XYZ file of C-alpha atoms in Angstrom:
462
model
C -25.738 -7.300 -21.514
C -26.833 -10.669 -21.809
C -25.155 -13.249 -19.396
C -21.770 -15.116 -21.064
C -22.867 -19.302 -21.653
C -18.904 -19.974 -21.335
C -17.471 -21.105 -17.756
C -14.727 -19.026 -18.676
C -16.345 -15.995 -19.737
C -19.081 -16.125 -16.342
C -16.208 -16.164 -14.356
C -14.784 -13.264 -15.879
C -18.266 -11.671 -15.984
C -19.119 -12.141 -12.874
C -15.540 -10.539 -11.437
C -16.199 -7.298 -13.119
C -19.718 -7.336 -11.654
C -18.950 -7.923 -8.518
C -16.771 -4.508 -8.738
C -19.709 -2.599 -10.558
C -21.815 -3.178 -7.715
C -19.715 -2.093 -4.906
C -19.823 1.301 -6.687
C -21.619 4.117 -5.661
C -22.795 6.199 -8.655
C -23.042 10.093 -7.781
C -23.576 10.476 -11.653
C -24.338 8.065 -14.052
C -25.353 8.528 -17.749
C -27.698 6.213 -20.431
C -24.477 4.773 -22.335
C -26.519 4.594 -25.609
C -25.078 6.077 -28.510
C -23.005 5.628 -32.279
C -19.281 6.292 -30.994
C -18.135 3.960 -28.234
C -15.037 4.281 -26.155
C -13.293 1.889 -24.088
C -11.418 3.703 -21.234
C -8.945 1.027 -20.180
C -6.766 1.086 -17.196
C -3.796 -0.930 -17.757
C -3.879 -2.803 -14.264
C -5.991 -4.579 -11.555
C -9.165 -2.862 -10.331
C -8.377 -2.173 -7.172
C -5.346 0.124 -8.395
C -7.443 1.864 -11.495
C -10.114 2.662 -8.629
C -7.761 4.678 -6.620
C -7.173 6.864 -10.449
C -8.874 9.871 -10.163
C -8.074 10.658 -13.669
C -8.997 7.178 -15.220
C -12.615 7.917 -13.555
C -12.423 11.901 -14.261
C -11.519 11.416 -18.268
C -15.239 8.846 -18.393
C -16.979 11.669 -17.082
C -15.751 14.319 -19.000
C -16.252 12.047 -22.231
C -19.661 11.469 -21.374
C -20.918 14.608 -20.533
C -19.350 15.106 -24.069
C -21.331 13.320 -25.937
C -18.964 10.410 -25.939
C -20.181 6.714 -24.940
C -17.557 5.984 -22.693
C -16.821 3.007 -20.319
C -14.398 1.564 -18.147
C -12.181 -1.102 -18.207
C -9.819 -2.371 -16.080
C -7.156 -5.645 -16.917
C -6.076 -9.326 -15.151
C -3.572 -11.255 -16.687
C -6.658 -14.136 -16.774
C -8.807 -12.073 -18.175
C -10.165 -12.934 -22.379
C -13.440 -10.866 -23.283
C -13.057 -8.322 -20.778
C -15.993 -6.611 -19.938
C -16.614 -2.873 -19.253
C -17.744 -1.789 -15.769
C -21.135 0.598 -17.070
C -22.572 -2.394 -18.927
C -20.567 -5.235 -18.773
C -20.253 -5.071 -22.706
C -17.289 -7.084 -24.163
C -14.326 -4.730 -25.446
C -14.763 -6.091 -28.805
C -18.150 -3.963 -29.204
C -16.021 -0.791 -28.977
C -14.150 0.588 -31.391
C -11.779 3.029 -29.815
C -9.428 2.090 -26.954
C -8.120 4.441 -24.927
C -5.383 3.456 -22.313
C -4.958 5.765 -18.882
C -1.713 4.570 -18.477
C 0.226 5.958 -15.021
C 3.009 3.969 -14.158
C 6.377 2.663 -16.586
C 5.400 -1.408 -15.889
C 1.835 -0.991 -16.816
C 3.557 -0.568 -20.589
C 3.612 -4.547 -20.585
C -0.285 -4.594 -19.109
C -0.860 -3.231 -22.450
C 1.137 -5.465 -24.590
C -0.503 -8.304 -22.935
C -3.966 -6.913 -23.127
C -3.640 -6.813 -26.954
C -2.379 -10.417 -26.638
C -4.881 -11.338 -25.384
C -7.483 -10.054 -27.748
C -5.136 -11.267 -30.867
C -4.481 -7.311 -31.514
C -1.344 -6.568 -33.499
C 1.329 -5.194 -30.890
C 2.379 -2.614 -33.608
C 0.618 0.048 -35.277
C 2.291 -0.938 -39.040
C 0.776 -4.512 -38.975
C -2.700 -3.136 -37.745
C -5.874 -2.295 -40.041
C -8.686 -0.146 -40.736
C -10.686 -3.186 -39.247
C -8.778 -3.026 -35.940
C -9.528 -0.630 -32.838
C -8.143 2.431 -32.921
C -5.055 2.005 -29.909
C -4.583 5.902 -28.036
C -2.447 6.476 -24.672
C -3.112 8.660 -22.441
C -2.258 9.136 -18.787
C 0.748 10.806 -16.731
C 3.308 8.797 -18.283
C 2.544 10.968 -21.667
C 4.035 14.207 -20.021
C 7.364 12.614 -19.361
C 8.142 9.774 -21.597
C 6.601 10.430 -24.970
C 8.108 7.550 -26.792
C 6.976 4.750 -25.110
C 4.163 3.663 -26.921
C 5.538 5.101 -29.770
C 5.387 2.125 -31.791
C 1.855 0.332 -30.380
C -0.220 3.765 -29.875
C -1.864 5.035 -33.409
C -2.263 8.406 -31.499
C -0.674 9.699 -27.889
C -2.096 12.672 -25.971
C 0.041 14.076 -23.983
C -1.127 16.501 -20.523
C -4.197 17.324 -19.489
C -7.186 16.044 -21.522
C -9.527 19.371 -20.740
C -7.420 21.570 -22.405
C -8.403 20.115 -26.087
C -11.453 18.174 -24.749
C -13.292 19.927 -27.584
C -11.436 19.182 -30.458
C -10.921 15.669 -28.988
C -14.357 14.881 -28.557
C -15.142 16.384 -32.527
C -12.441 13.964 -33.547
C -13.698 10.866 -31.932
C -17.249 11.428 -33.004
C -15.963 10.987 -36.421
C -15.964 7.367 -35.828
C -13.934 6.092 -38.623
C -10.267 5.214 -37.809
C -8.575 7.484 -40.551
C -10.665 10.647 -40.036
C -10.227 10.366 -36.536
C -6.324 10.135 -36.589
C -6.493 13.198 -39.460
C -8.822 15.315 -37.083
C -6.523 14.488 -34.152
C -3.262 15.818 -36.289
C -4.555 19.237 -35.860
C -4.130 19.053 -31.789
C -0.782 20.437 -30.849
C -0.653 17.757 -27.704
C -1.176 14.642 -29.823
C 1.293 12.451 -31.571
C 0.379 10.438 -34.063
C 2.970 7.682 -34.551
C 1.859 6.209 -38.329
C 2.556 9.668 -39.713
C 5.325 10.587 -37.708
C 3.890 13.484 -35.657
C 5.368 14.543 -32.396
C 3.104 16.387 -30.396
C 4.911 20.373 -30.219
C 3.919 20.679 -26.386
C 2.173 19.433 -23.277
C -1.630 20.208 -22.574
C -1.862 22.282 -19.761
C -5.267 23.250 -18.296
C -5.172 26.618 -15.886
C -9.286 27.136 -15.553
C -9.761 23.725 -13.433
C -12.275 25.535 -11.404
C -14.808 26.111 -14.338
C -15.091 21.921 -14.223
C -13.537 20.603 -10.905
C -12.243 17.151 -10.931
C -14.050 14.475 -8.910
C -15.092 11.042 -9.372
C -18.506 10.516 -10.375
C -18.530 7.178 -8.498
C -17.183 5.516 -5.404
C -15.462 2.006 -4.677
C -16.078 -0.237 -2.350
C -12.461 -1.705 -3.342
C -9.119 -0.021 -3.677
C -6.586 2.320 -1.586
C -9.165 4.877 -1.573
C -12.357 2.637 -0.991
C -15.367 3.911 -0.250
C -13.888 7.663 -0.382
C -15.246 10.755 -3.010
C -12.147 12.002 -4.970
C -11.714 15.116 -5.167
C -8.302 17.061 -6.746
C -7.203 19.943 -4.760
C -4.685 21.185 -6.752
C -2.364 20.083 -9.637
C 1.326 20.505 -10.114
C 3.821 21.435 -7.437
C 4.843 24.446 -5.944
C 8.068 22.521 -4.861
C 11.329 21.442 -7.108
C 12.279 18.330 -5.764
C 14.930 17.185 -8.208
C 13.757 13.482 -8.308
C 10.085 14.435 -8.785
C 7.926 14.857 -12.296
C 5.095 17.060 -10.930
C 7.072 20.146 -9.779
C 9.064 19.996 -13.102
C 5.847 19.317 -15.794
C 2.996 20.430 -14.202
C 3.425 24.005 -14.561
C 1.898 26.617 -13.664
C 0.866 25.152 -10.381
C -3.306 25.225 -9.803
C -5.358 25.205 -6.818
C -9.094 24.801 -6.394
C -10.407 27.947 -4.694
C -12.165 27.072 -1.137
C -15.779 28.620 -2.448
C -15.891 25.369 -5.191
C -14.450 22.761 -2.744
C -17.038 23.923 -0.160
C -20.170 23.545 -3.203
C -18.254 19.897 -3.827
C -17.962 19.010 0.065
C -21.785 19.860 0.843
C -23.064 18.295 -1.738
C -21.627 15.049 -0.747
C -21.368 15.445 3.001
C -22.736 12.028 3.223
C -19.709 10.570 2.093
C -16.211 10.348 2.846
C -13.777 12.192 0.993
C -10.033 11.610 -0.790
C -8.175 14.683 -1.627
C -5.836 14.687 -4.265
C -2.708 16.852 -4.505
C 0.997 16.358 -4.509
C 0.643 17.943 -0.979
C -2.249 18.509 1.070
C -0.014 21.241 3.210
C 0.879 23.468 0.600
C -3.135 23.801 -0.800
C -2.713 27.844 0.010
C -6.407 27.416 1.573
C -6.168 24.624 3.833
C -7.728 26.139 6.641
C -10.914 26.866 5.101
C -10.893 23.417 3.420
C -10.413 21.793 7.291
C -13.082 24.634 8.365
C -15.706 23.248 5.922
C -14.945 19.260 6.549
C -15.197 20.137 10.569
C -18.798 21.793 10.493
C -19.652 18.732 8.200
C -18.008 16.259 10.295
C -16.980 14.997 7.171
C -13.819 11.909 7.664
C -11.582 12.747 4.574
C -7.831 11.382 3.397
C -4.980 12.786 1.941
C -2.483 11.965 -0.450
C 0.308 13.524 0.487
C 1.881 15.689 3.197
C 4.900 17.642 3.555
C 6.419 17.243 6.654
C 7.713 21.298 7.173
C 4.050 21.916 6.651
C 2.187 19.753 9.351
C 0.424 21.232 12.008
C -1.670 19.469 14.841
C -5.458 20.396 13.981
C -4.879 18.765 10.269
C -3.153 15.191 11.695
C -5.750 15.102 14.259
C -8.782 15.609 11.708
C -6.961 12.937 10.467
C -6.645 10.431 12.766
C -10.259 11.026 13.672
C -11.469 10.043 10.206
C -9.877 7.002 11.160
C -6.111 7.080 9.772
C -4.128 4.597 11.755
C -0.506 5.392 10.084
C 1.254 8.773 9.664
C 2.712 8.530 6.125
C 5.508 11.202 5.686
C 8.170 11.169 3.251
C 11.580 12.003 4.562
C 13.497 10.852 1.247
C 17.084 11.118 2.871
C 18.436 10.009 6.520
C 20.998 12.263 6.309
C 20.767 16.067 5.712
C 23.157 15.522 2.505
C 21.174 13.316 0.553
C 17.824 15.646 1.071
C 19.657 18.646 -0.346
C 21.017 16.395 -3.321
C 17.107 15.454 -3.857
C 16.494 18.990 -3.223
C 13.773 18.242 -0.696
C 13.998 21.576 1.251
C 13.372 19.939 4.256
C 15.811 20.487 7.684
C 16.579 17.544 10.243
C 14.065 20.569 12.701
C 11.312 20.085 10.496
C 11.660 15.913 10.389
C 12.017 15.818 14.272
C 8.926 18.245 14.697
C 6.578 16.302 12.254
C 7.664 13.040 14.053
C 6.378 14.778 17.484
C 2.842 16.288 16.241
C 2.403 13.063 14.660
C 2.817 11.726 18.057
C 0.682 14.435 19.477
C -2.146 13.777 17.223
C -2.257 10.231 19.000
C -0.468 8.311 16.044
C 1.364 5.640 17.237
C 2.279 3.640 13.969
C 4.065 5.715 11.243
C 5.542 4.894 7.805
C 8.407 6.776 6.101
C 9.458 6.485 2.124
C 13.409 6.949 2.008
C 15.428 6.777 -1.590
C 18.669 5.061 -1.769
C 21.138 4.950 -4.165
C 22.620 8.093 -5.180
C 26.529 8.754 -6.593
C 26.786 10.574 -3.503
C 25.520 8.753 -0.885
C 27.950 7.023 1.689
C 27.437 4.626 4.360
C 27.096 7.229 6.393
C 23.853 8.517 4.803
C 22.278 4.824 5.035
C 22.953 4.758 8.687
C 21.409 7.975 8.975
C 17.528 6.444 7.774
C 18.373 3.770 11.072
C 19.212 6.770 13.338
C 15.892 8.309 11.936
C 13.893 4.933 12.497
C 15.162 4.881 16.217
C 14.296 8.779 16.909
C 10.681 7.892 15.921
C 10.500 4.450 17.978
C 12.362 6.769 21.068
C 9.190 8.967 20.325
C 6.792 6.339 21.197
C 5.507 4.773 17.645
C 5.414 1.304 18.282
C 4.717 0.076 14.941
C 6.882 1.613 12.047
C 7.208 0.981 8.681
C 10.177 2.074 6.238
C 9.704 2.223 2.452
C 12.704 1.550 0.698
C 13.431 2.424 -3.115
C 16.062 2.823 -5.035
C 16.677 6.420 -6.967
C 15.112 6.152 -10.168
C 16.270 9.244 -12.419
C 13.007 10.607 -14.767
C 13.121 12.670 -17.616
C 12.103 16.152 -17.344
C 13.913 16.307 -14.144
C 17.101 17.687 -12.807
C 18.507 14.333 -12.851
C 16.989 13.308 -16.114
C 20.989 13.296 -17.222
C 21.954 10.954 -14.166
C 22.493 7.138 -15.020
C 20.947 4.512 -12.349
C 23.441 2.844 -10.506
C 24.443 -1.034 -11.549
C 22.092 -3.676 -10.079
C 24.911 -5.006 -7.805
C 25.813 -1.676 -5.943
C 22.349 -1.579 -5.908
C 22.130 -4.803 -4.292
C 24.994 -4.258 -2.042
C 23.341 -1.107 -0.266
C 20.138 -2.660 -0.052
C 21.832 -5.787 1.873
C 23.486 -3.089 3.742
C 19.887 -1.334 4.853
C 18.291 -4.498 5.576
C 20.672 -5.734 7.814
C 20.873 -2.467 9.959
C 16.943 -2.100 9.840
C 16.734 -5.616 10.882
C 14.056 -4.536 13.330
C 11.880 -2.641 11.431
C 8.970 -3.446 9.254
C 10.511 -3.074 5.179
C 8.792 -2.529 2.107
C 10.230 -2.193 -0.780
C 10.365 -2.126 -4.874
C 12.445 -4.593 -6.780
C 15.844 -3.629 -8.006
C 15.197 -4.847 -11.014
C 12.015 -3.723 -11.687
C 13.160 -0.395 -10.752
C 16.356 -0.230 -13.679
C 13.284 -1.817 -15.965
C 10.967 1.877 -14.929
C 14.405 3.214 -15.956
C 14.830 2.109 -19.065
C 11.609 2.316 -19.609
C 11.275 6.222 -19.060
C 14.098 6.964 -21.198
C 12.181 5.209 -24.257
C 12.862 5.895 -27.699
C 11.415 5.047 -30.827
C 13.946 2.447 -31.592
C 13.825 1.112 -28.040
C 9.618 1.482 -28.179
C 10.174 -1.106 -31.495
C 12.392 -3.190 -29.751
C 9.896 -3.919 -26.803
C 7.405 -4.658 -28.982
């Protein structure tokens, strides 16, 4: 790619430069050839680096056949230019969005803004890219992008990759939307197709998913990603993976261990909606300890902890134990349906301790029909167990409940902004001495209403 001669455009440039070289490439590939796709993640780099699908989909596309490359989007940004080859998105003529979280809908609008892209499929041409969504937001709020995508696919890309890769080589925007009718997972909006079910891949250990480069930059910098499993063996009312994700699939130890020492060199990220309830976990920790392999996780359950796990992990350098009680109070878990008993909190809290942690942060949701002042009392009485325990720096992660479809509570209305505001007041001022986090209110009703997109409402954003 030949340097930009614009201040503006260097600048930009040189940004997305700076991120391609604080990659490692494992596998790279000669991003030559007639059909060119822009993978685009809908938000800053450092959180589309920490996407193990956004870099999993590029290499599946590739080894396809596919010339694909990443994007990633600033608010500043004008030309944007891929990550492989720093080639302007204009050369490309299919964009796909990996699109993971409710706000990053707007990312999108502004994106197209920005490249003076009709917002809406009906005032869009043969002569403009071809617009698809993608990404977990597709297996529980299909209408979103109902009115901006030209085609959706919703669940797990492997499942069709064939007949997805066979459309896309078609290369010409109406073939490739009549190709992509025939794929049971795929909406296409302009002809009023609804996809008839989600794509669900069982055989993830013929092609394991791990990320064919590493970031310097990101939550899970200068780690290997690697998914351990997908779905959830757990029913947590509030949660999308136990409810969508179904059946639930592991990797099997014998292709981890091929993954792990083939990359011993480098650190590893392992992705699952719990690390604890990976059925070989064991002979995963048996594998990274002969290796002396430092390694993260993204989740834990805390009735599933045990000492040799938190203390692999604190020697690979974890400073913070990151559990997720949800509730204070035993009510409010069983409402969420956590399965989890005041025992198992107060015994996490202590091999946590144990394991030599001595800062520890804990996610807690607020704001259920139920919940009495009691219950947010209960999250201080919590706090003060684990300072009594010794942790000297602790964090709490407040958010309000935010009901998804294809959930239990998928029929439950969020509360009104001001009761909203009222208990948060209330948890703030009796957590006075405790480290908060926390999401807006009303960014949280706008996930909400968000989720629960139609096609009307999908119009109406736009």
């Amino acid at each position: 790619m030949r340097r930009p001669r614009k201040s503006s455009d260097y600048r930009e440039y040189y940004e997305v430069l700076r991120y391609r070289k604080g990659e490692k490439v494992l596998e790279d590939f000669p991003y030559s050839g007639r059909v060119k796709v822009a993978l685009i993640f809908p938000n800053k780099y450092n959180i589309a680096s920490s996407s193990l699908s956004f870099s999993f989909v590029a290499k599946l596309l590739n080894e396809s056949g596919i010339v694909c490359e990443r994007f990633f989007h600033e608010g500043w940004f004008r030309k944007y230019y891929s990550l492989e080859t720093q080639s302007p998105l204009d050369e490309f003529r299919i964009w796909a969005f990996s699109v993971h979280h409710e706000l990053d809908f707007f990312n999108v609008l502004e994106l197209l803004k920005n490249k003076g892209i009709p917002l809406s499929w009906r005032e869009r041409n043969k002569d403009h890219p071809l617009i698809i969504v993608g990404g977990a937001l597709t297996y529980f709020a299909p209408f979103m992008f109902w009115e901006v995508a030209d085609a959706i696919y919703h669940g797990d890309l492997e499942e069709y990759l064939e007949k997805f890769v066979e459309s896309l080589l078609l290369n010409e925007k109406g073939k490739v939307l009549s190709s992509l009718l025939q794929i049971p997972s795929v909406s296409i909006p302009p002809e009023g197709k609804v996809f008839k079910k989600l794509a669900t891949y069982e055989n993830l250990n013929d092609n394991p998913p791990y990320s064919h480069v590493i970031p310097s930059y990101g939550e899970f910098s200068k780690r290997l990603l690697v998914e351990v499993g997908r779905g959830c063996i757990r029913r947590c009312k509030f949660c999308v993976a136990g409810h969508t994700q179904k059946p639930v699939r592991f990797i099997k130890p014998n292709v981890l261990k091929k993954i792990v020492e083939k990359y011993k060199e480098e650190k590893f990220g392992f992705i699952s909606a719990t690390i604890t309830d990976y059925p070989w976990l064991d002979e995963l920790l048996d594998v990274l300890e002969r290796y002396s392999i430092k390694f993260s996780v993204s989740s834990m359950r805390m009735d599933g902890l045990n000492l040799r796990l938190l203390k692999l992990l604190k020697k690979s350098g974890q400073k913070t134990f990151t559990v997720a009680p949800e509730g204070g109070s035993q009510k409010i878990r069983d409402i969420l349906g956590k399965d989890i008993e005041e025992e198992d909190i107060e015994n996490a809290l202590q091999v946590g301790r144990e394991a030599g942690f001595d800062r520890i942060k804990m996610y807690f949701i607020y704001g259920l029909e139920e919940e009495r002042e009691e219950d947010l009392i209960a999250i201080k009485e919590l706090a003060d167990f684990a300072r009594s325990l010794g942790y000297t720096k602790i964090t709490l992660s407040l958010n309000p409940l935010i009901p998804k479809p294809r959930t239990p509570f998928e029929k439950r209305a969020m509360l009104p902004f001001r009761i909203l505001r009222e208990k948060f007041l209330f948890l703030k001022k009796i957590l006075r001495d405790y480290r908060l986090t926390f999401e807006g209110i009303r960014e949280s009703i706008l996930q909400y209403r968000l989720a629960f997109a139609d096609e009307s409402l999908s119009r109406e954003w736009v």
